[in-house]
Amino acid sequence: MTPGKKSKTVSPGLKSMIQEDRDLMKELVREALQSFLEAEMTEFLGASSGERTDERKGYRAGYDRRS
């Protein structure tokens, strides 16, 4: 291995869990990302979804769940 290059190894237990249930991992990643994006938007706007404040910096666009 060359200096400064990081090894990208995954523990055997984690690797087998990922391979056994890819749909579970996809859902966990999707939920984590959605939570992060919602929190970031709330922080940026200064208000949560539907909340009315004088300090609000903008508005959220609505969305519908799709299958």
PDB file of N, CA and C in Angstrom:
ATOM      1  N   MET A   1       0.850  -1.182   0.000  1.00  0.00           N
ATOM      2  CA  MET A   1       0.000   0.000   0.000  1.00  0.00           C
ATOM      3  C   MET A   1       0.889   1.235   0.000  1.00  0.00           C
ATOM      4  N   THR A   2       0.504   2.227  -0.786  1.00  0.00           N
ATOM      5  CA  THR A   2       1.283   3.452  -0.864  1.00  0.00           C
ATOM      6  C   THR A   2       0.923   4.376   0.286  1.00  0.00           C
ATOM      7  N   PRO A   3       1.850   5.205   0.722  1.00  0.00           N
ATOM      8  CA  PRO A   3       1.564   6.137   1.818  1.00  0.00           C
ATOM      9  C   PRO A   3       0.437   7.098   1.442  1.00  0.00           C
ATOM     10  N   GLY A   4      -0.428   7.371   2.404  1.00  0.00           N
ATOM     11  CA  GLY A   4      -1.510   8.313   2.178  1.00  0.00           C
ATOM     12  C   GLY A   4      -2.754   7.694   1.573  1.00  0.00           C
ATOM     13  N   LYS A   5      -2.673   6.432   1.157  1.00  0.00           N
ATOM     14  CA  LYS A   5      -3.826   5.758   0.565  1.00  0.00           C
ATOM     15  C   LYS A   5      -4.490   4.914   1.635  1.00  0.00           C
ATOM     16  N   LYS A   6      -5.804   5.103   1.832  1.00  0.00           N
ATOM     17  CA  LYS A   6      -6.516   4.377   2.874  1.00  0.00           C
ATOM     18  C   LYS A   6      -7.060   3.060   2.337  1.00  0.00           C
ATOM     19  N   SER A   7      -7.046   2.066   3.179  1.00  0.00           N
ATOM     20  CA  SER A   7      -7.601   0.773   2.834  1.00  0.00           C
ATOM     21  C   SER A   7      -9.113   0.813   3.004  1.00  0.00           C
ATOM     22  N   LYS A   8      -9.841   0.250   2.059  1.00  0.00           N
ATOM     23  CA  LYS A   8     -11.299   0.245   2.121  1.00  0.00           C
ATOM     24  C   LYS A   8     -11.795  -1.170   2.426  1.00  0.00           C
ATOM     25  N   THR A   9     -11.485  -1.656   3.612  1.00  0.00           N
ATOM     26  CA  THR A   9     -11.920  -2.994   3.981  1.00  0.00           C
ATOM     27  C   THR A   9     -13.217  -2.913   4.764  1.00  0.00           C
ATOM     28  N   VAL A  10     -14.062  -3.914   4.574  1.00  0.00           N
ATOM     29  CA  VAL A  10     -15.335  -4.015   5.271  1.00  0.00           C
ATOM     30  C   VAL A  10     -15.273  -5.284   6.104  1.00  0.00           C
ATOM     31  N   SER A  11     -15.743  -5.200   7.354  1.00  0.00           N
ATOM     32  CA  SER A  11     -15.707  -6.377   8.217  1.00  0.00           C
ATOM     33  C   SER A  11     -16.549  -7.491   7.602  1.00  0.00           C
ATOM     34  N   PRO A  12     -16.134  -8.745   7.768  1.00  0.00           N
ATOM     35  CA  PRO A  12     -16.862  -9.869   7.176  1.00  0.00           C
ATOM     36  C   PRO A  12     -18.326  -9.940   7.616  1.00  0.00           C
ATOM     37  N   GLY A  13     -18.608  -9.629   8.878  1.00  0.00           N
ATOM     38  CA  GLY A  13     -19.984  -9.659   9.362  1.00  0.00           C
ATOM     39  C   GLY A  13     -20.855  -8.630   8.663  1.00  0.00           C
ATOM     40  N   LEU A  14     -20.327  -7.429   8.504  1.00  0.00           N
ATOM     41  CA  LEU A  14     -21.067  -6.367   7.837  1.00  0.00           C
ATOM     42  C   LEU A  14     -21.256  -6.698   6.366  1.00  0.00           C
ATOM     43  N   LYS A  15     -20.233  -7.232   5.751  1.00  0.00           N
ATOM     44  CA  LYS A  15     -20.317  -7.585   4.337  1.00  0.00           C
ATOM     45  C   LYS A  15     -21.391  -8.633   4.089  1.00  0.00           C
ATOM     46  N   SER A  16     -21.461  -9.645   4.936  1.00  0.00           N
ATOM     47  CA  SER A  16     -22.473 -10.688   4.752  1.00  0.00           C
ATOM     48  C   SER A  16     -23.872 -10.135   5.012  1.00  0.00           C
ATOM     49  N   MET A  17     -24.013  -9.224   5.992  1.00  0.00           N
ATOM     50  CA  MET A  17     -25.310  -8.623   6.274  1.00  0.00           C
ATOM     51  C   MET A  17     -25.795  -7.803   5.078  1.00  0.00           C
ATOM     52  N   ILE A  18     -24.890  -7.058   4.472  1.00  0.00           N
ATOM     53  CA  ILE A  18     -25.238  -6.244   3.311  1.00  0.00           C
ATOM     54  C   ILE A  18     -25.654  -7.140   2.149  1.00  0.00           C
ATOM     55  N   GLN A  19     -24.919  -8.211   1.910  1.00  0.00           N
ATOM     56  CA  GLN A  19     -25.223  -9.096   0.800  1.00  0.00           C
ATOM     57  C   GLN A  19     -26.526  -9.860   1.032  1.00  0.00           C
ATOM     58  N   GLU A  20     -26.843 -10.198   2.268  1.00  0.00           N
ATOM     59  CA  GLU A  20     -28.048 -10.958   2.563  1.00  0.00           C
ATOM     60  C   GLU A  20     -29.308 -10.117   2.395  1.00  0.00           C
ATOM     61  N   ASP A  21     -29.263  -8.867   2.757  1.00  0.00           N
ATOM     62  CA  ASP A  21     -30.471  -8.056   2.717  1.00  0.00           C
ATOM     63  C   ASP A  21     -30.187  -6.670   2.153  1.00  0.00           C
ATOM     64  N   ARG A  22     -30.019  -6.602   0.836  1.00  0.00           N
ATOM     65  CA  ARG A  22     -29.700  -5.339   0.170  1.00  0.00           C
ATOM     66  C   ARG A  22     -30.848  -4.342   0.287  1.00  0.00           C
ATOM     67  N   ASP A  23     -32.098  -4.837   0.281  1.00  0.00           N
ATOM     68  CA  ASP A  23     -33.240  -3.938   0.395  1.00  0.00           C
ATOM     69  C   ASP A  23     -33.253  -3.238   1.748  1.00  0.00           C
ATOM     70  N   LEU A  24     -32.888  -3.947   2.801  1.00  0.00           N
ATOM     71  CA  LEU A  24     -32.828  -3.338   4.128  1.00  0.00           C
ATOM     72  C   LEU A  24     -31.789  -2.222   4.150  1.00  0.00           C
ATOM     73  N   MET A  25     -30.625  -2.477   3.596  1.00  0.00           N
ATOM     74  CA  MET A  25     -29.568  -1.457   3.577  1.00  0.00           C
ATOM     75  C   MET A  25     -29.993  -0.249   2.758  1.00  0.00           C
ATOM     76  N   LYS A  26     -30.636  -0.487   1.616  1.00  0.00           N
ATOM     77  CA  LYS A  26     -31.107   0.623   0.791  1.00  0.00           C
ATOM     78  C   LYS A  26     -32.093   1.482   1.569  1.00  0.00           C
ATOM     79  N   GLU A  27     -33.013   0.845   2.274  1.00  0.00           N
ATOM     80  CA  GLU A  27     -34.016   1.571   3.041  1.00  0.00           C
ATOM     81  C   GLU A  27     -33.377   2.348   4.192  1.00  0.00           C
ATOM     82  N   LEU A  28     -32.414   1.745   4.884  1.00  0.00           N
ATOM     83  CA  LEU A  28     -31.726   2.433   5.973  1.00  0.00           C
ATOM     84  C   LEU A  28     -30.974   3.661   5.477  1.00  0.00           C
ATOM     85  N   VAL A  29     -30.299   3.522   4.355  1.00  0.00           N
ATOM     86  CA  VAL A  29     -29.552   4.650   3.780  1.00  0.00           C
ATOM     87  C   VAL A  29     -30.529   5.734   3.325  1.00  0.00           C
ATOM     88  N   ARG A  30     -31.638   5.336   2.694  1.00  0.00           N
ATOM     89  CA  ARG A  30     -32.626   6.303   2.227  1.00  0.00           C
ATOM     90  C   ARG A  30     -33.221   7.087   3.396  1.00  0.00           C
ATOM     91  N   GLU A  31     -33.582   6.379   4.464  1.00  0.00           N
ATOM     92  CA  GLU A  31     -34.157   7.033   5.640  1.00  0.00           C
ATOM     93  C   GLU A  31     -33.150   7.982   6.298  1.00  0.00           C
ATOM     94  N   ALA A  32     -31.895   7.559   6.412  1.00  0.00           N
ATOM     95  CA  ALA A  32     -30.858   8.400   7.019  1.00  0.00           C
ATOM     96  C   ALA A  32     -30.634   9.655   6.180  1.00  0.00           C
ATOM     97  N   LEU A  33     -30.566   9.496   4.871  1.00  0.00           N
ATOM     98  CA  LEU A  33     -30.355  10.639   3.983  1.00  0.00           C
ATOM     99  C   LEU A  33     -31.540  11.597   4.036  1.00  0.00           C
ATOM    100  N   GLN A  34     -32.758  11.057   4.032  1.00  0.00           N
ATOM    101  CA  GLN A  34     -33.952  11.905   4.102  1.00  0.00           C
ATOM    102  C   GLN A  34     -33.977  12.700   5.405  1.00  0.00           C
ATOM    103  N   SER A  35     -33.643  12.048   6.519  1.00  0.00           N
ATOM    104  CA  SER A  35     -33.608  12.743   7.814  1.00  0.00           C
ATOM    105  C   SER A  35     -32.579  13.863   7.809  1.00  0.00           C
ATOM    106  N   PHE A  36     -31.420  13.582   7.233  1.00  0.00           N
ATOM    107  CA  PHE A  36     -30.366  14.593   7.142  1.00  0.00           C
ATOM    108  C   PHE A  36     -30.822  15.786   6.308  1.00  0.00           C
ATOM    109  N   LEU A  37     -31.438  15.526   5.158  1.00  0.00           N
ATOM    110  CA  LEU A  37     -31.880  16.601   4.279  1.00  0.00           C
ATOM    111  C   LEU A  37     -32.997  17.428   4.920  1.00  0.00           C
ATOM    112  N   GLU A  38     -33.918  16.775   5.618  1.00  0.00           N
ATOM    113  CA  GLU A  38     -34.988  17.501   6.310  1.00  0.00           C
ATOM    114  C   GLU A  38     -34.411  18.413   7.396  1.00  0.00           C
ATOM    115  N   ALA A  39     -33.455  17.898   8.159  1.00  0.00           N
ATOM    116  CA  ALA A  39     -32.828  18.697   9.220  1.00  0.00           C
ATOM    117  C   ALA A  39     -32.065  19.879   8.628  1.00  0.00           C
ATOM    118  N   GLU A  40     -31.369  19.647   7.536  1.00  0.00           N
ATOM    119  CA  GLU A  40     -30.620  20.720   6.890  1.00  0.00           C
ATOM    120  C   GLU A  40     -31.569  21.812   6.381  1.00  0.00           C
ATOM    121  N   MET A  41     -32.694  21.404   5.793  1.00  0.00           N
ATOM    122  CA  MET A  41     -33.661  22.383   5.292  1.00  0.00           C
ATOM    123  C   MET A  41     -34.287  23.170   6.444  1.00  0.00           C
ATOM    124  N   THR A  42     -34.607  22.495   7.532  1.00  0.00           N
ATOM    125  CA  THR A  42     -35.174  23.169   8.700  1.00  0.00           C
ATOM    126  C   THR A  42     -34.196  24.199   9.249  1.00  0.00           C
ATOM    127  N   GLU A  43     -32.934  23.830   9.342  1.00  0.00           N
ATOM    128  CA  GLU A  43     -31.915  24.758   9.840  1.00  0.00           C
ATOM    129  C   GLU A  43     -31.746  25.951   8.902  1.00  0.00           C
ATOM    130  N   PHE A  44     -31.720  25.680   7.601  1.00  0.00           N
ATOM    131  CA  PHE A  44     -31.529  26.744   6.611  1.00  0.00           C
ATOM    132  C   PHE A  44     -32.683  27.736   6.627  1.00  0.00           C
ATOM    133  N   LEU A  45     -33.919  27.230   6.674  1.00  0.00           N
ATOM    134  CA  LEU A  45     -35.093  28.100   6.628  1.00  0.00           C
ATOM    135  C   LEU A  45     -35.392  28.772   7.967  1.00  0.00           C
ATOM    136  N   GLY A  46     -34.948  28.175   9.038  1.00  0.00           N
ATOM    137  CA  GLY A  46     -35.232  28.727  10.355  1.00  0.00           C
ATOM    138  C   GLY A  46     -36.605  28.348  10.871  1.00  0.00           C
ATOM    139  N   ALA A  47     -37.241  27.350  10.259  1.00  0.00           N
ATOM    140  CA  ALA A  47     -38.564  26.885  10.683  1.00  0.00           C
ATOM    141  C   ALA A  47     -38.797  25.492  10.120  1.00  0.00           C
ATOM    142  N   SER A  48     -39.556  24.686  10.850  1.00  0.00           N
ATOM    143  CA  SER A  48     -39.851  23.350  10.353  1.00  0.00           C
ATOM    144  C   SER A  48     -40.978  23.406   9.328  1.00  0.00           C
ATOM    145  N   SER A  49     -41.270  22.300   8.712  1.00  0.00           N
ATOM    146  CA  SER A  49     -42.300  22.226   7.680  1.00  0.00           C
ATOM    147  C   SER A  49     -43.654  22.667   8.231  1.00  0.00           C
ATOM    148  N   GLY A  50     -44.272  23.640   7.586  1.00  0.00           N
ATOM    149  CA  GLY A  50     -45.575  24.137   8.012  1.00  0.00           C
ATOM    150  C   GLY A  50     -45.548  25.134   9.150  1.00  0.00           C
ATOM    151  N   GLU A  51     -44.404  25.358   9.749  1.00  0.00           N
ATOM    152  CA  GLU A  51     -44.290  26.294  10.874  1.00  0.00           C
ATOM    153  C   GLU A  51     -44.241  27.736  10.367  1.00  0.00           C
ATOM    154  N   ARG A  52     -44.960  28.613  11.021  1.00  0.00           N
ATOM    155  CA  ARG A  52     -44.983  30.029  10.655  1.00  0.00           C
ATOM    156  C   ARG A  52     -44.197  30.826  11.698  1.00  0.00           C
ATOM    157  N   THR A  53     -43.159  31.502  11.246  1.00  0.00           N
ATOM    158  CA  THR A  53     -42.371  32.344  12.147  1.00  0.00           C
ATOM    159  C   THR A  53     -42.001  33.648  11.431  1.00  0.00           C
ATOM    160  N   ASP A  54     -41.710  34.668  12.211  1.00  0.00           N
ATOM    161  CA  ASP A  54     -41.277  35.944  11.631  1.00  0.00           C
ATOM    162  C   ASP A  54     -39.852  35.855  11.093  1.00  0.00           C
ATOM    163  N   GLU A  55     -39.061  34.923  11.635  1.00  0.00           N
ATOM    164  CA  GLU A  55     -37.655  34.788  11.236  1.00  0.00           C
ATOM    165  C   GLU A  55     -37.466  33.880  10.029  1.00  0.00           C
ATOM    166  N   ARG A  56     -38.536  33.305   9.507  1.00  0.00           N
ATOM    167  CA  ARG A  56     -38.432  32.343   8.405  1.00  0.00           C
ATOM    168  C   ARG A  56     -37.737  32.992   7.207  1.00  0.00           C
ATOM    169  N   LYS A  57     -36.790  32.263   6.594  1.00  0.00           N
ATOM    170  CA  LYS A  57     -35.979  32.800   5.503  1.00  0.00           C
ATOM    171  C   LYS A  57     -36.461  32.360   4.125  1.00  0.00           C
ATOM    172  N   GLY A  58     -37.442  31.489   4.041  1.00  0.00           N
ATOM    173  CA  GLY A  58     -37.904  31.001   2.749  1.00  0.00           C
ATOM    174  C   GLY A  58     -39.036  30.007   2.949  1.00  0.00           C
ATOM    175  N   TYR A  59     -39.358  29.273   1.902  1.00  0.00           N
ATOM    176  CA  TYR A  59     -40.446  28.303   1.934  1.00  0.00           C
ATOM    177  C   TYR A  59     -40.003  26.981   1.356  1.00  0.00           C
ATOM    178  N   ARG A  60     -40.692  25.941   1.765  1.00  0.00           N
ATOM    179  CA  ARG A  60     -40.430  24.608   1.238  1.00  0.00           C
ATOM    180  C   ARG A  60     -41.406  24.318   0.117  1.00  0.00           C
ATOM    181  N   ALA A  61     -40.955  23.616  -0.876  1.00  0.00           N
ATOM    182  CA  ALA A  61     -41.860  23.120  -1.906  1.00  0.00           C
ATOM    183  C   ALA A  61     -42.460  21.821  -1.383  1.00  0.00           C
ATOM    184  N   GLY A  62     -43.696  21.563  -1.691  1.00  0.00           N
ATOM    185  CA  GLY A  62     -44.339  20.330  -1.255  1.00  0.00           C
ATOM    186  C   GLY A  62     -43.883  19.152  -2.097  1.00  0.00           C
ATOM    187  N   TYR A  63     -44.196  17.961  -1.628  1.00  0.00           N
ATOM    188  CA  TYR A  63     -43.880  16.766  -2.403  1.00  0.00           C
ATOM    189  C   TYR A  63     -44.862  15.667  -2.053  1.00  0.00           C
ATOM    190  N   ASP A  64     -45.041  14.733  -2.965  1.00  0.00           N
ATOM    191  CA  ASP A  64     -45.896  13.565  -2.760  1.00  0.00           C
ATOM    192  C   ASP A  64     -45.030  12.329  -2.783  1.00  0.00           C
ATOM    193  N   ARG A  65     -45.400  11.351  -1.946  1.00  0.00           N
ATOM    194  CA  ARG A  65     -44.671  10.082  -1.967  1.00  0.00           C
ATOM    195  C   ARG A  65     -45.038   9.342  -3.248  1.00  0.00           C
ATOM    196  N   ARG A  66     -44.070   8.769  -3.886  1.00  0.00           N
ATOM    197  CA  ARG A  66     -44.299   7.992  -5.107  1.00  0.00           C
ATOM    198  C   ARG A  66     -43.892   6.561  -4.862  1.00  0.00           C
ATOM    199  N   SER A  67     -44.562   5.673  -5.551  1.00  0.00           N
ATOM    200  CA  SER A  67     -44.204   4.255  -5.399  1.00  0.00           C
ATOM    201  C   SER A  67     -43.406   3.755  -6.584  1.00  0.00           C
TER     202      SER A  67
END
